[in-house]
Tab-separated table of C-alpha atoms in Angstrom:
chain	number	residue	atom	x	y	z
A	180	MET	CA	39.305	-3.617	-47.508
A	181	THR	CA	37.947	-7.409	-46.847
A	182	LEU	CA	38.620	-10.490	-45.120
A	183	THR	CA	39.487	-12.271	-47.556
A	184	GLN	CA	42.224	-10.076	-49.560
A	185	LEU	CA	43.968	-9.744	-45.750
A	186	ARG	CA	44.263	-13.430	-47.106
A	187	TYR	CA	45.338	-13.711	-50.096
A	188	VAL	CA	47.750	-10.931	-48.557
A	189	ILE	CA	49.021	-13.149	-46.199
A	190	THR	CA	48.800	-16.372	-48.397
A	191	ILE	CA	51.222	-14.508	-51.002
A	192	ALA	CA	53.989	-13.550	-48.054
A	193	ASP	CA	53.654	-17.797	-47.180
A	194	THR	CA	54.557	-18.793	-50.712
A	195	GLY	CA	56.753	-16.262	-52.259
A	196	SER	CA	55.197	-16.382	-55.107
A	197	MET	CA	51.782	-14.914	-57.200
A	198	ASN	CA	51.242	-17.828	-59.329
A	199	GLU	CA	52.085	-20.520	-56.173
A	200	ALA	CA	49.716	-18.249	-54.142
A	201	ALA	CA	47.200	-18.339	-57.140
A	202	LYS	CA	47.405	-21.912	-56.859
A	203	ALA	CA	46.841	-22.564	-53.193
A	204	LEU	CA	43.970	-19.698	-52.739
A	205	PHE	CA	42.308	-21.611	-55.900
A	206	ILE	CA	42.025	-18.641	-58.746
A	207	SER	CA	43.272	-17.199	-61.682
A	208	GLN	CA	46.382	-14.770	-61.519
A	209	PRO	CA	45.888	-11.587	-62.517
A	210	SER	CA	41.913	-11.169	-59.849
A	211	LEU	CA	45.034	-11.855	-57.149
A	212	SER	CA	47.291	-9.501	-59.035
A	213	GLN	CA	43.759	-7.760	-58.971
A	214	ALA	CA	43.007	-7.625	-55.820
A	215	VAL	CA	46.502	-7.049	-54.544
A	216	LYS	CA	47.000	-3.863	-56.290
A	217	GLU	CA	42.800	-2.240	-54.670
A	218	LEU	CA	44.072	-3.623	-51.852
A	219	GLU	CA	47.281	-1.298	-51.743
A	220	THR	CA	45.322	1.638	-53.560
A	221	GLU	CA	42.871	1.540	-50.695
A	222	ILE	CA	45.654	1.598	-47.277
A	223	GLY	CA	48.428	3.771	-49.930
A	224	VAL	CA	50.475	0.693	-49.007
A	225	GLU	CA	52.982	-1.372	-51.461
A	226	LEU	CA	53.088	-4.076	-49.860
A	227	PHE	CA	55.163	-6.434	-51.853
A	228	LYS	CA	58.561	-5.601	-54.569
A	229	ARG	CA	58.034	-7.495	-57.650
A	230	SER	CA	60.387	-8.702	-59.448
A	231	ASN	CA	61.074	-12.058	-62.395
A	232	ARG	CA	62.420	-14.345	-59.206
A	233	GLY	CA	58.883	-13.995	-57.016
A	234	VAL	CA	57.717	-11.085	-55.208
A	235	SER	CA	59.441	-10.010	-51.513
A	236	VAL	CA	56.874	-8.064	-48.669
A	237	THR	CA	57.941	-4.166	-48.103
A	238	GLN	CA	59.091	-2.450	-44.979
A	239	GLU	CA	55.927	-1.166	-44.392
A	240	GLY	CA	54.139	-4.344	-45.534
A	241	ILE	CA	56.068	-6.734	-43.027
A	242	GLU	CA	54.585	-4.004	-40.149
A	243	PHE	CA	50.366	-4.180	-42.344
A	244	LEU	CA	50.426	-8.748	-42.239
A	245	GLY	CA	51.467	-8.712	-38.273
A	246	TYR	CA	47.796	-6.731	-37.982
A	247	ALA	CA	46.312	-9.326	-40.668
A	248	ARG	CA	47.991	-12.215	-39.577
A	249	GLN	CA	46.007	-10.787	-36.190
A	250	VAL	CA	42.773	-10.246	-38.179
A	251	VAL	CA	42.575	-13.295	-39.869
A	252	GLU	CA	43.238	-15.292	-36.793
A	253	GLN	CA	40.547	-14.167	-34.878
A	254	TYR	CA	37.434	-14.504	-37.295
A	255	GLU	CA	38.401	-18.308	-37.584
A	256	LEU	CA	38.697	-18.480	-34.017
A	257	ILE	CA	35.326	-16.977	-34.328
A	258	GLU	CA	33.940	-18.779	-37.104
A	259	SER	CA	35.316	-21.749	-35.590
A	260	HIS	CA	33.350	-21.295	-31.558
A	261	TYR	CA	30.215	-19.928	-32.872
A	262	ILE	CA	29.695	-21.264	-36.704
A	263	GLU	CA	31.692	-24.291	-37.149
A	264	ARG	CA	31.221	-25.217	-32.852
A	265	LYS	CA	34.872	-27.151	-32.912
A	266	ASN	CA	36.728	-26.166	-29.946
A	267	VAL	CA	40.157	-24.710	-31.507
A	268	LYS	CA	42.347	-23.649	-28.916
A	269	LYS	CA	43.164	-20.324	-27.888
A	270	LYS	CA	47.304	-19.375	-29.219
A	271	PHE	CA	49.482	-17.343	-26.673
A	272	GLY	CA	53.887	-16.961	-26.949
A	273	VAL	CA	55.938	-15.110	-25.096
A	274	SER	CA	59.388	-14.493	-26.324
A	275	MET	CA	62.631	-13.278	-23.976
A	276	GLN	CA	66.042	-12.584	-23.076
A	277	HIS	CA	68.353	-16.210	-20.843
A	278	TYR	CA	66.225	-15.816	-18.187
A	279	THR	CA	64.959	-18.731	-16.007
A	280	PHE	CA	62.219	-16.554	-13.689
A	281	ALA	CA	60.684	-15.647	-16.726
A	282	VAL	CA	60.636	-19.657	-17.964
A	283	ASN	CA	59.793	-21.029	-14.358
A	284	ALA	CA	56.736	-17.930	-14.867
A	285	PHE	CA	55.536	-19.067	-17.984
A	286	VAL	CA	55.339	-22.763	-16.560
A	287	GLU	CA	53.338	-22.082	-13.476
A	288	MET	CA	51.436	-20.183	-16.155
A	289	VAL	CA	50.352	-22.802	-18.420
A	290	ARG	CA	50.423	-25.041	-15.164
A	291	GLN	CA	47.594	-22.776	-13.381
A	292	PHE	CA	45.273	-23.034	-17.112
A	293	GLY	CA	46.665	-26.093	-18.696
A	294	MET	CA	47.112	-26.579	-22.605
A	295	ASP	CA	43.400	-28.132	-23.240
A	296	GLU	CA	41.932	-25.759	-24.743
A	297	TYR	CA	45.139	-22.981	-25.552
A	298	GLU	CA	48.251	-23.049	-27.386
A	299	PHE	CA	51.323	-22.299	-26.249
A	300	ALA	CA	54.566	-20.678	-27.075
A	301	VAL	CA	58.098	-19.742	-24.894
A	302	ARG	CA	61.162	-18.427	-27.388
A	303	GLU	CA	63.911	-17.734	-25.445
A	304	THR	CA	66.274	-15.661	-27.763
A	305	LYS	CA	68.426	-12.696	-28.776
A	306	THR	CA	67.686	-9.467	-27.565
A	307	TYR	CA	66.320	-8.031	-31.113
A	308	GLU	CA	64.437	-11.122	-32.382
A	309	VAL	CA	62.733	-10.764	-28.756
A	310	ILE	CA	61.481	-6.888	-29.102
A	311	GLU	CA	61.222	-8.709	-32.797
A	312	ASP	CA	59.114	-11.285	-32.287
A	313	VAL	CA	55.908	-8.584	-29.993
A	314	LYS	CA	56.106	-6.400	-34.325
A	315	GLU	CA	55.186	-9.128	-35.748
A	316	PHE	CA	53.119	-11.341	-33.586
A	317	ARG	CA	54.933	-14.147	-32.811
A	318	SER	CA	54.713	-13.084	-29.477
A	319	GLU	CA	52.302	-11.075	-27.446
A	320	VAL	CA	54.596	-10.322	-24.512
A	321	GLY	CA	58.161	-9.430	-24.476
A	322	ILE	CA	61.164	-10.011	-21.984
A	323	ILE	CA	64.467	-7.634	-22.140
A	324	TYR	CA	65.963	-5.314	-20.056
A	325	ILE	CA	67.325	-1.830	-20.682
A	326	ASN	CA	70.085	0.669	-18.681
A	327	ASP	CA	71.883	3.506	-18.851
A	328	PHE	CA	73.951	2.430	-21.349
A	329	ASN	CA	71.391	0.849	-24.218
A	330	GLN	CA	68.345	2.500	-23.553
A	331	LYS	CA	69.115	5.181	-25.799
A	332	VAL	CA	69.076	2.265	-28.526
A	333	LEU	CA	66.818	-0.272	-27.780
A	334	THR	CA	63.872	3.311	-26.403
A	335	LYS	CA	64.336	4.612	-30.139
A	336	MET	CA	64.404	0.341	-31.274
A	337	ILE	CA	60.974	0.023	-29.791
A	338	LYS	CA	59.485	3.278	-29.774
A	339	GLU	CA	59.983	2.948	-34.374
A	340	SER	CA	58.966	-0.872	-33.685
A	341	ASP	CA	55.215	0.333	-32.476
A	342	LEU	CA	55.951	-1.692	-28.580
A	343	GLU	CA	55.635	-0.677	-25.122
A	344	PHE	CA	58.011	-0.585	-22.316
A	345	HIS	CA	56.280	-1.582	-19.444
A	346	PRO	CA	58.944	-2.423	-15.677
A	347	ILE	CA	59.048	-4.754	-13.478
A	348	LEU	CA	62.296	-5.070	-11.620
A	349	ASP	CA	64.895	-3.186	-10.534
A	350	CYS	CA	67.607	-5.156	-9.634
A	351	GLY	CA	71.853	-4.752	-9.152
A	352	VAL	CA	74.249	-6.929	-11.146
A	353	TYR	CA	75.518	-10.260	-10.309
A	354	VAL	CA	78.705	-13.017	-10.318
A	355	TYR	CA	76.161	-16.306	-11.936
A	356	LEU	CA	79.019	-18.781	-11.087
A	357	TRP	CA	78.772	-22.940	-9.724
A	358	LYS	CA	78.729	-23.270	-5.957
A	359	GLY	CA	82.914	-25.148	-6.810
A	360	HIS	CA	84.356	-22.590	-8.042
A	361	PRO	CA	87.140	-20.780	-5.616
A	362	LEU	CA	84.993	-17.489	-5.228
A	363	ALA	CA	81.811	-18.676	-5.002
A	364	ASN	CA	81.670	-17.888	-1.070
A	365	LYS	CA	82.431	-14.669	-1.179
A	366	GLU	CA	80.063	-11.907	0.026
A	367	GLU	CA	80.839	-9.825	-2.788
A	368	ILE	CA	82.874	-10.117	-6.304
A	369	SER	CA	85.465	-6.753	-8.164
A	370	ILE	CA	85.172	-7.080	-11.627
A	371	GLU	CA	89.167	-7.465	-10.965
A	372	GLU	CA	88.904	-10.781	-9.327
A	373	LEU	CA	87.640	-12.699	-12.192
A	374	GLU	CA	89.822	-10.899	-14.815
A	375	GLU	CA	91.238	-14.644	-14.948
A	376	TYR	CA	88.574	-17.076	-15.376
A	377	PRO	CA	86.325	-16.434	-18.430
A	378	CYS	CA	83.698	-14.942	-18.994
A	379	LEU	CA	80.108	-16.175	-20.388
A	380	ALA	CA	77.812	-14.270	-22.764
A	381	PHE	CA	74.965	-14.883	-24.695
A	382	GLU	CA	75.366	-14.805	-28.839
A	383	GLN	CA	73.255	-12.468	-30.684
A	384	GLY	CA	73.517	-13.264	-33.974
A	385	ASN	CA	73.843	-10.121	-36.729
A	386	TYR	CA	73.064	-8.021	-34.086
A	387	ASN	CA	76.061	-8.931	-32.198
A	388	SER	CA	75.927	-5.347	-30.858
A	389	PHE	CA	77.287	-3.842	-27.684
A	390	TYR	CA	73.366	-2.387	-26.761
A	391	PHE	CA	71.579	-5.679	-27.827
A	392	ALA	CA	73.641	-7.329	-25.351
A	393	GLU	CA	72.069	-8.917	-22.768
A	394	GLU	CA	75.358	-8.944	-20.041
A	395	VAL	CA	75.743	-5.855	-18.556
A	396	LEU	CA	79.523	-4.227	-18.626
A	397	SER	CA	79.303	-5.373	-22.655
A	398	THR	CA	82.135	-2.871	-22.942
A	399	TYR	CA	84.595	-3.800	-20.688
A	400	GLU	CA	87.554	-5.504	-22.104
A	401	TYR	CA	88.116	-9.139	-20.629
A	402	LYS	CA	90.951	-11.270	-19.675
A	403	ARG	CA	89.470	-14.009	-21.205
A	404	LEU	CA	85.651	-14.732	-23.222
A	405	ILE	CA	83.237	-17.230	-24.965
A	406	ARG	CA	80.052	-16.907	-26.118
A	407	ALA	CA	77.333	-19.083	-25.984
A	408	ASN	CA	74.521	-19.152	-27.673
A	409	ASP	CA	71.915	-21.103	-25.216
A	410	ARG	CA	71.763	-21.571	-21.249
A	411	ALA	CA	72.373	-25.758	-21.544
A	412	THR	CA	75.400	-25.246	-22.904
A	413	LEU	CA	77.107	-21.326	-20.508
A	414	LEU	CA	76.414	-23.658	-17.634
A	415	ASN	CA	78.242	-26.686	-18.327
A	416	LEU	CA	81.242	-24.147	-19.364
A	417	MET	CA	79.857	-22.375	-15.785
A	418	VAL	CA	81.853	-25.970	-14.412
A	419	GLY	CA	84.646	-27.200	-16.630
A	420	LEU	CA	86.548	-24.239	-16.640
A	421	ASN	CA	85.666	-22.486	-13.120
A	422	ALA	CA	83.328	-19.498	-16.471
A	423	TYR	CA	80.618	-16.792	-15.116
A	424	THR	CA	78.232	-14.885	-17.050
A	425	LEU	CA	76.641	-11.922	-15.543
A	426	CYS	CA	72.973	-12.018	-14.141
A	427	CYS	CA	69.978	-10.195	-12.189
A	428	GLY	CA	70.497	-12.955	-9.944
A	429	ILE	CA	67.660	-14.845	-9.685
A	430	ILE	CA	68.117	-17.874	-9.634
A	431	CYS	CA	65.456	-21.041	-10.183
A	432	GLU	CA	66.832	-23.916	-8.454
A	433	GLY	CA	63.782	-25.722	-9.883
A	434	LEU	CA	65.109	-25.681	-13.704
A	435	ASN	CA	69.216	-24.824	-13.329
A	436	GLY	CA	69.316	-26.707	-9.795
A	437	GLU	CA	71.529	-26.219	-6.907
A	438	ASP	CA	74.854	-25.965	-8.199
A	439	TYR	CA	74.515	-22.883	-9.036
A	440	CYS	CA	74.809	-19.265	-7.316
A	441	ALA	CA	74.689	-15.818	-7.685
A	442	VAL	CA	77.447	-13.306	-5.446
A	443	LYS	CA	76.635	-8.998	-6.198
A	444	LEU	CA	79.890	-7.268	-7.893
A	445	LYS	CA	81.191	-4.342	-6.764
A	446	SER	CA	79.608	-2.228	-8.902
A	447	ASN	CA	77.057	0.970	-9.332
A	448	GLU	CA	75.331	-0.817	-12.154
A	449	HIS	CA	71.579	-0.642	-12.238
A	450	MET	CA	69.486	-2.619	-15.384
A	451	THR	CA	65.875	-2.521	-14.992
A	452	ILE	CA	64.120	-6.029	-15.722
A	453	GLY	CA	60.432	-5.533	-18.034
A	454	TYR	CA	58.244	-6.073	-20.760
A	455	LEU	CA	57.302	-5.425	-24.089
A	456	LYS	CA	53.635	-5.180	-25.589
A	457	ARG	CA	51.930	-3.979	-28.937
A	458	LYS	CA	51.248	-0.262	-28.656
A	459	GLY	CA	47.530	-0.191	-28.449
A	460	VAL	CA	47.700	-3.317	-28.023
A	461	ALA	CA	45.422	-4.600	-24.613
A	462	LEU	CA	46.723	-8.176	-23.156
A	463	SER	CA	45.390	-11.048	-23.537
A	464	PRO	CA	44.228	-12.954	-20.015
A	465	LEU	CA	47.154	-15.330	-20.561
A	466	GLY	CA	49.439	-12.877	-21.007
A	467	GLN	CA	48.474	-10.625	-18.008
A	468	LYS	CA	48.191	-13.968	-16.449
A	469	TYR	CA	51.681	-14.679	-17.277
A	470	LEU	CA	52.926	-10.773	-15.936
A	471	GLU	CA	51.219	-11.519	-12.635
A	472	GLU	CA	53.539	-14.738	-12.441
A	473	ILE	CA	57.175	-12.952	-13.404
A	474	ARG	CA	55.690	-9.557	-11.066
A	475	LYS	CA	56.103	-12.717	-7.623
A	476	TYR	CA	60.341	-11.966	-8.601
A	477	LYS	CA	59.170	-7.874	-8.058
A	478	ALA	CA	60.621	-8.001	-4.175
A	479	MET	CA	63.402	-10.274	-5.352
A	480	GLY	CA	65.518	-8.088	-8.016
A	481	MET	CA	67.647	-7.234	-4.788
A	482	ASP	CA	68.017	-11.063	-3.614
A	483	ILE	CA	70.232	-13.471	-4.841
A	484	ARG	CA	68.386	-16.469	-3.128
A	485	GLY	CA	67.435	-18.312	-4.679
A	486	VAL	CA	62.813	-18.984	-5.706
A	487	GLU	CA	62.842	-22.235	-3.806
A	488	ASP	CA	64.081	-20.028	-0.597
A	489	ILE	CA	61.197	-17.049	-1.327
A	490	LYS	CA	58.188	-19.755	-2.129
A	491	ALA	CA	59.029	-21.264	1.132
A	492	ASP	CA	59.032	-18.073	2.418
A	493	GLN	CA	56.121	-16.888	0.706
A	494	LYS	CA	54.114	-20.178	2.363
A	495	GLN	CA	55.001	-19.695	6.575
A	496	SER	CA	54.083	-16.274	5.989
């Protein structure tokens, strides 16, 4: 296996055509085809399906390409730094369910490292895509939650994707609503009290299974349910419709503003928020620092106060 072969298969996957890839690589198509066949024979894996419409990557090929891209990118970093003497930026990406505190931790990490030497990516997305992003090396770290209901399904998918799940914090379930909501001043809210108000949930696209829901109690028969695909829309609906959603209770006023609060839900439901990483692959210094920032919220797992309040307490102590 050679670096040239890895570059060949990456180019084929990106163009979706042997002919276009050969043009981009400035080699003949027969030579390219032969190189790919030799690689497939060596590793014992069929990387592409050929047809009159072009080529498509096989399931095994998708996994191989994830590793291939990582190897080529690392080689190019070494080459640029030590041979060409270029100042190439190191890359770090994180994918997450819609957790404000996870975005806040990302902000703190970027502030500390700066952007002169690093290129960052943050993806607030669907549960299935968080897992896929880490699996396909689009992100180094993924942030999701697991509870008794989804544990079996997600654990199986995580294992099959050759990933690891590591717990960060445990928490109960809270009702997230705007401070002008009729129930906002209560110490606890029952699910029955919420019946007349719209429940908000994040859209999960083609994988809109109960097991991929970002909110607990996903199988509950809500009288009114609205799905949305981004956090800003949910916040607007909370104010406009006296709607609510269910969350972990950690509030970041610095990002969402001071108009929202979290009230404990009367429930024994429990959730564990943790991070995903590639199995057997060590985290980069950036990944380690990001998780260090995330873990600062661990003590808040059972606390409904805002992040700014916790930070103020930490400074005083």
